[in-house]
PDB file of C-alpha atoms in Angstrom:
ATOM      1  CA  UNK A   1      -4.846 -16.382  20.298  1.00  0.00           C
ATOM      2  CA  UNK A   2      -4.376 -16.547  16.516  1.00  0.00           C
ATOM      3  CA  UNK A   3      -1.779 -14.246  15.035  1.00  0.00           C
ATOM      4  CA  UNK A   4      -2.864 -11.234  13.039  1.00  0.00           C
ATOM      5  CA  UNK A   5      -2.158 -10.564   9.392  1.00  0.00           C
ATOM      6  CA  UNK A   6       0.621  -8.337   8.130  1.00  0.00           C
ATOM      7  CA  UNK A   7      -0.008  -6.332   4.946  1.00  0.00           C
ATOM      8  CA  UNK A   8       2.923  -4.634   3.230  1.00  0.00           C
ATOM      9  CA  UNK A   9       2.029  -1.803   0.848  1.00  0.00           C
ATOM     10  CA  UNK A  10       4.805  -0.510  -1.423  1.00  0.00           C
ATOM     11  CA  UNK A  11       5.266   1.325  -4.679  1.00  0.00           C
ATOM     12  CA  UNK A  12       6.842   4.458  -6.104  1.00  0.00           C
ATOM     13  CA  UNK A  13       6.488   7.869  -4.462  1.00  0.00           C
ATOM     14  CA  UNK A  14       3.330   9.471  -5.786  1.00  0.00           C
ATOM     15  CA  UNK A  15       1.478   6.191  -6.345  1.00  0.00           C
ATOM     16  CA  UNK A  16      -1.046   7.151  -3.655  1.00  0.00           C
ATOM     17  CA  UNK A  17      -0.023   4.696  -0.934  1.00  0.00           C
ATOM     18  CA  UNK A  18      -0.327   7.113   1.978  1.00  0.00           C
ATOM     19  CA  UNK A  19      -3.699   8.514   0.969  1.00  0.00           C
ATOM     20  CA  UNK A  20      -5.197   5.107   0.281  1.00  0.00           C
ATOM     21  CA  UNK A  21      -3.764   3.446   3.396  1.00  0.00           C
ATOM     22  CA  UNK A  22      -5.038   6.302   5.568  1.00  0.00           C
ATOM     23  CA  UNK A  23      -8.580   5.954   4.180  1.00  0.00           C
ATOM     24  CA  UNK A  24      -8.631   2.144   4.318  1.00  0.00           C
ATOM     25  CA  UNK A  25      -7.251   2.077   7.863  1.00  0.00           C
ATOM     26  CA  UNK A  26     -10.007   4.419   8.967  1.00  0.00           C
ATOM     27  CA  UNK A  27     -12.708   2.440   7.148  1.00  0.00           C
ATOM     28  CA  UNK A  28     -11.574  -0.951   8.476  1.00  0.00           C
ATOM     29  CA  UNK A  29     -10.074   0.094  11.817  1.00  0.00           C
ATOM     30  CA  UNK A  30      -6.619  -1.272  10.941  1.00  0.00           C
ATOM     31  CA  UNK A  31      -3.448  -0.080  12.590  1.00  0.00           C
ATOM     32  CA  UNK A  32      -0.627   1.313  10.499  1.00  0.00           C
ATOM     33  CA  UNK A  33       2.742   0.566  11.977  1.00  0.00           C
ATOM     34  CA  UNK A  34       4.436   3.931  12.331  1.00  0.00           C
ATOM     35  CA  UNK A  35       7.707   4.060  10.413  1.00  0.00           C
ATOM     36  CA  UNK A  36      10.836   5.945  11.404  1.00  0.00           C
ATOM     37  CA  UNK A  37      12.616   8.363   9.075  1.00  0.00           C
ATOM     38  CA  UNK A  38      15.402  10.911   8.985  1.00  0.00           C
ATOM     39  CA  UNK A  39      13.588  13.183   6.524  1.00  0.00           C
ATOM     40  CA  UNK A  40      12.108  16.450   7.712  1.00  0.00           C
ATOM     41  CA  UNK A  41       8.402  16.422   8.609  1.00  0.00           C
ATOM     42  CA  UNK A  42       6.009  17.772   5.994  1.00  0.00           C
ATOM     43  CA  UNK A  43       3.421  20.341   7.021  1.00  0.00           C
ATOM     44  CA  UNK A  44       0.912  18.770   9.392  1.00  0.00           C
ATOM     45  CA  UNK A  45       2.910  15.595  10.075  1.00  0.00           C
ATOM     46  CA  UNK A  46       3.208  14.647  13.741  1.00  0.00           C
ATOM     47  CA  UNK A  47       6.095  12.778  15.406  1.00  0.00           C
ATOM     48  CA  UNK A  48       4.932   9.367  16.620  1.00  0.00           C
ATOM     49  CA  UNK A  49       1.783   9.487  14.480  1.00  0.00           C
ATOM     50  CA  UNK A  50       2.868   9.940  10.865  1.00  0.00           C
ATOM     51  CA  UNK A  51       6.501   8.919  11.462  1.00  0.00           C
ATOM     52  CA  UNK A  52       9.074   8.770  14.195  1.00  0.00           C
ATOM     53  CA  UNK A  53      11.298  11.621  13.009  1.00  0.00           C
ATOM     54  CA  UNK A  54      14.866  10.761  14.008  1.00  0.00           C
ATOM     55  CA  UNK A  55      18.239  12.333  13.367  1.00  0.00           C
ATOM     56  CA  UNK A  56      20.707  10.354  11.249  1.00  0.00           C
ATOM     57  CA  UNK A  57      22.701   9.560  14.412  1.00  0.00           C
ATOM     58  CA  UNK A  58      19.599   8.298  16.269  1.00  0.00           C
ATOM     59  CA  UNK A  59      18.573   6.148  13.311  1.00  0.00           C
ATOM     60  CA  UNK A  60      22.044   4.663  12.895  1.00  0.00           C
ATOM     61  CA  UNK A  61      22.186   3.864  16.619  1.00  0.00           C
ATOM     62  CA  UNK A  62      18.917   1.914  16.299  1.00  0.00           C
ATOM     63  CA  UNK A  63      20.373   0.054  13.291  1.00  0.00           C
ATOM     64  CA  UNK A  64      23.347  -0.981  15.429  1.00  0.00           C
ATOM     65  CA  UNK A  65      20.969  -2.120  18.191  1.00  0.00           C
ATOM     66  CA  UNK A  66      19.051  -4.331  15.725  1.00  0.00           C
ATOM     67  CA  UNK A  67      15.819  -2.432  16.445  1.00  0.00           C
ATOM     68  CA  UNK A  68      14.551  -2.429  12.836  1.00  0.00           C
ATOM     69  CA  UNK A  69      12.514  -5.076  11.072  1.00  0.00           C
ATOM     70  CA  UNK A  70      13.580  -3.407   7.845  1.00  0.00           C
ATOM     71  CA  UNK A  71      15.243  -0.190   6.822  1.00  0.00           C
ATOM     72  CA  UNK A  72      16.651   1.439   3.737  1.00  0.00           C
ATOM     73  CA  UNK A  73      18.180   4.676   2.585  1.00  0.00           C
ATOM     74  CA  UNK A  74      15.812   6.227   0.052  1.00  0.00           C
ATOM     75  CA  UNK A  75      16.047   9.715  -1.487  1.00  0.00           C
ATOM     76  CA  UNK A  76      19.065  10.417   0.780  1.00  0.00           C
ATOM     77  CA  UNK A  77      17.101   9.677   3.965  1.00  0.00           C
ATOM     78  CA  UNK A  78      16.677   6.578   6.101  1.00  0.00           C
ATOM     79  CA  UNK A  79      13.266   4.937   6.451  1.00  0.00           C
ATOM     80  CA  UNK A  80      12.569   1.924   8.607  1.00  0.00           C
ATOM     81  CA  UNK A  81      10.092  -0.087  10.646  1.00  0.00           C
ATOM     82  CA  UNK A  82      10.794  -0.811  14.276  1.00  0.00           C
ATOM     83  CA  UNK A  83      10.376  -4.497  15.129  1.00  0.00           C
ATOM     84  CA  UNK A  84       8.392  -3.569  18.221  1.00  0.00           C
ATOM     85  CA  UNK A  85       5.814  -1.706  16.081  1.00  0.00           C
ATOM     86  CA  UNK A  86       4.900  -4.902  14.236  1.00  0.00           C
ATOM     87  CA  UNK A  87       5.600  -7.884  16.455  1.00  0.00           C
ATOM     88  CA  UNK A  88       3.476  -6.745  19.400  1.00  0.00           C
ATOM     89  CA  UNK A  89       0.432  -6.053  17.229  1.00  0.00           C
ATOM     90  CA  UNK A  90       0.636  -9.187  15.076  1.00  0.00           C
ATOM     91  CA  UNK A  91       1.140 -11.361  18.161  1.00  0.00           C
ATOM     92  CA  UNK A  92      -2.016  -9.833  19.678  1.00  0.00           C
ATOM     93  CA  UNK A  93      -4.044 -10.914  16.630  1.00  0.00           C
ATOM     94  CA  UNK A  94      -4.268  -7.494  14.996  1.00  0.00           C
ATOM     95  CA  UNK A  95      -4.217  -6.671  11.289  1.00  0.00           C
ATOM     96  CA  UNK A  96      -1.234  -4.419  10.579  1.00  0.00           C
ATOM     97  CA  UNK A  97      -0.409  -2.431   7.459  1.00  0.00           C
ATOM     98  CA  UNK A  98       3.192  -1.468   6.724  1.00  0.00           C
ATOM     99  CA  UNK A  99       3.493   1.297   4.172  1.00  0.00           C
ATOM    100  CA  UNK A 100       7.137   0.963   3.168  1.00  0.00           C
ATOM    101  CA  UNK A 101       9.468   1.128   0.203  1.00  0.00           C
ATOM    102  CA  UNK A 102      10.060  -1.818  -2.094  1.00  0.00           C
ATOM    103  CA  UNK A 103      13.433  -2.747  -0.584  1.00  0.00           C
ATOM    104  CA  UNK A 104      11.866  -2.916   2.862  1.00  0.00           C
ATOM    105  CA  UNK A 105       8.901  -4.910   1.618  1.00  0.00           C
ATOM    106  CA  UNK A 106      11.174  -7.618   0.286  1.00  0.00           C
ATOM    107  CA  UNK A 107      13.138  -7.649   3.560  1.00  0.00           C
ATOM    108  CA  UNK A 108       9.905  -8.149   5.505  1.00  0.00           C
ATOM    109  CA  UNK A 109       8.774 -10.983   3.214  1.00  0.00           C
ATOM    110  CA  UNK A 110      12.065 -12.772   3.898  1.00  0.00           C
ATOM    111  CA  UNK A 111      11.426 -12.556   7.663  1.00  0.00           C
ATOM    112  CA  UNK A 112       7.627 -12.982   7.539  1.00  0.00           C
ATOM    113  CA  UNK A 113       6.801 -15.324   4.634  1.00  0.00           C
ATOM    114  CA  UNK A 114       3.080 -15.069   5.479  1.00  0.00           C
ATOM    115  CA  UNK A 115       3.067 -11.289   4.960  1.00  0.00           C
ATOM    116  CA  UNK A 116       0.823 -10.116   2.112  1.00  0.00           C
ATOM    117  CA  UNK A 117       2.801  -7.873  -0.271  1.00  0.00           C
ATOM    118  CA  UNK A 118       0.697  -5.353  -2.212  1.00  0.00           C
ATOM    119  CA  UNK A 119       2.277  -3.133  -4.879  1.00  0.00           C
ATOM    120  CA  UNK A 120       0.728   0.226  -5.828  1.00  0.00           C
ATOM    121  CA  UNK A 121       1.431   2.071  -9.050  1.00  0.00           C
ATOM    122  CA  UNK A 122      -0.070   4.748 -11.263  1.00  0.00           C
ATOM    123  CA  UNK A 123      -1.388   3.872 -14.733  1.00  0.00           C
ATOM    124  CA  UNK A 124       1.740   5.421 -16.323  1.00  0.00           C
ATOM    125  CA  UNK A 125       4.840   7.499 -15.578  1.00  0.00           C
ATOM    126  CA  UNK A 126       3.215  10.731 -16.781  1.00  0.00           C
ATOM    127  CA  UNK A 127       0.537  10.443 -14.091  1.00  0.00           C
ATOM    128  CA  UNK A 128       3.170   9.591 -11.510  1.00  0.00           C
ATOM    129  CA  UNK A 129       5.105  12.747 -12.361  1.00  0.00           C
ATOM    130  CA  UNK A 130       1.917  14.846 -12.304  1.00  0.00           C
ATOM    131  CA  UNK A 131       1.046  13.519  -8.834  1.00  0.00           C
ATOM    132  CA  UNK A 132       4.540  14.244  -7.506  1.00  0.00           C
ATOM    133  CA  UNK A 133       4.387  17.784  -8.853  1.00  0.00           C
ATOM    134  CA  UNK A 134       0.823  18.231  -7.591  1.00  0.00           C
ATOM    135  CA  UNK A 135       1.943  17.669  -3.991  1.00  0.00           C
ATOM    136  CA  UNK A 136       3.932  20.914  -4.129  1.00  0.00           C
ATOM    137  CA  UNK A 137       6.084  19.623  -1.248  1.00  0.00           C
ATOM    138  CA  UNK A 138       9.321  18.734  -3.053  1.00  0.00           C
ATOM    139  CA  UNK A 139      12.012  20.643  -4.909  1.00  0.00           C
ATOM    140  CA  UNK A 140      12.642  19.973  -8.601  1.00  0.00           C
ATOM    141  CA  UNK A 141      15.786  18.069  -7.632  1.00  0.00           C
ATOM    142  CA  UNK A 142      13.788  15.827  -5.265  1.00  0.00           C
ATOM    143  CA  UNK A 143      11.077  15.238  -7.882  1.00  0.00           C
ATOM    144  CA  UNK A 144      13.706  14.171 -10.434  1.00  0.00           C
ATOM    145  CA  UNK A 145      15.327  11.844  -7.884  1.00  0.00           C
ATOM    146  CA  UNK A 146      11.938  10.313  -7.004  1.00  0.00           C
ATOM    147  CA  UNK A 147      11.128   9.762 -10.688  1.00  0.00           C
ATOM    148  CA  UNK A 148      14.489   8.107 -11.305  1.00  0.00           C
ATOM    149  CA  UNK A 149      14.018   5.848  -8.270  1.00  0.00           C
ATOM    150  CA  UNK A 150      10.433   5.049  -9.341  1.00  0.00           C
ATOM    151  CA  UNK A 151      11.638   3.440 -12.562  1.00  0.00           C
ATOM    152  CA  UNK A 152      13.797   1.054 -10.511  1.00  0.00           C
ATOM    153  CA  UNK A 153      11.014   0.394  -7.993  1.00  0.00           C
ATOM    154  CA  UNK A 154       8.571  -0.513 -10.750  1.00  0.00           C
ATOM    155  CA  UNK A 155      10.858  -3.402 -11.715  1.00  0.00           C
ATOM    156  CA  UNK A 156      10.066  -5.042  -8.343  1.00  0.00           C
ATOM    157  CA  UNK A 157       6.327  -5.320  -9.013  1.00  0.00           C
ATOM    158  CA  UNK A 158       6.673  -8.967 -10.052  1.00  0.00           C
ATOM    159  CA  UNK A 159       8.106  -9.852  -6.632  1.00  0.00           C
ATOM    160  CA  UNK A 160       4.881  -8.737  -4.939  1.00  0.00           C
ATOM    161  CA  UNK A 161       1.795 -10.897  -4.429  1.00  0.00           C
ATOM    162  CA  UNK A 162      -0.733  -8.399  -5.782  1.00  0.00           C
ATOM    163  CA  UNK A 163      -0.633  -5.165  -7.800  1.00  0.00           C
ATOM    164  CA  UNK A 164      -3.169  -2.352  -7.574  1.00  0.00           C
ATOM    165  CA  UNK A 165      -3.163   0.242 -10.345  1.00  0.00           C
ATOM    166  CA  UNK A 166      -4.341   3.478  -8.760  1.00  0.00           C
ATOM    167  CA  UNK A 167      -6.626   5.037 -11.380  1.00  0.00           C
ATOM    168  CA  UNK A 168      -8.677   6.814  -8.685  1.00  0.00           C
ATOM    169  CA  UNK A 169      -8.442   6.913  -4.907  1.00  0.00           C
ATOM    170  CA  UNK A 170     -11.937   5.429  -4.563  1.00  0.00           C
ATOM    171  CA  UNK A 171     -11.194   2.490  -6.865  1.00  0.00           C
ATOM    172  CA  UNK A 172      -7.810   1.797  -5.251  1.00  0.00           C
ATOM    173  CA  UNK A 173      -9.361   1.917  -1.754  1.00  0.00           C
ATOM    174  CA  UNK A 174     -12.041  -0.550  -2.838  1.00  0.00           C
ATOM    175  CA  UNK A 175      -9.396  -2.842  -4.345  1.00  0.00           C
ATOM    176  CA  UNK A 176      -7.314  -2.807  -1.158  1.00  0.00           C
ATOM    177  CA  UNK A 177     -10.373  -3.406   1.050  1.00  0.00           C
ATOM    178  CA  UNK A 178     -11.393  -6.365  -1.118  1.00  0.00           C
ATOM    179  CA  UNK A 179      -7.893  -7.877  -0.851  1.00  0.00           C
ATOM    180  CA  UNK A 180      -7.807  -7.462   2.935  1.00  0.00           C
ATOM    181  CA  UNK A 181     -11.302  -8.898   3.382  1.00  0.00           C
ATOM    182  CA  UNK A 182     -10.422 -11.917   1.230  1.00  0.00           C
ATOM    183  CA  UNK A 183      -7.223 -12.567   3.216  1.00  0.00           C
ATOM    184  CA  UNK A 184      -9.019 -12.165   6.553  1.00  0.00           C
ATOM    185  CA  UNK A 185     -11.706 -14.655   5.510  1.00  0.00           C
ATOM    186  CA  UNK A 186      -8.991 -17.194   4.718  1.00  0.00           C
ATOM    187  CA  UNK A 187      -7.354 -16.796   8.151  1.00  0.00           C
TER     188      UNK A 187
END
């Protein structure tokens, strides 16, 4: 059985990754590998669906066990992808999307050179800030931290295979679908 394709979607908080990945997954029937995190769940998020919500101690135990394909500490919380979430699906010929931070994306590319790295960003920093504030889920301190981190994350765009500028959700979804369809036709 041929292996599946692994798509890594990264970019600053507020770039629209989650919204776009959710829509594209539904439209194309693609699995999203569920990430683990130590942050608190947002309203409506479900353990095992949106994330595996772990305590810091649980997460650090899994690090010691070598259970993560990639992990990083971002905005004072751990985020990571369990190896089992990806390897089983790719080996069964499935398309898998990882929606992870930039640090993690580069870690995955080092382990899976055939992974397709896709970087999302907003047209400018003003729109990024407006989107972060529009969520109404984060404190001012968290928004400022996310903005500061975004400037650093934007410097990694050149290390990614493809960049999508998210002007609108519809356009960004269409761009991502086109990229996936092109890659699948080459497989």
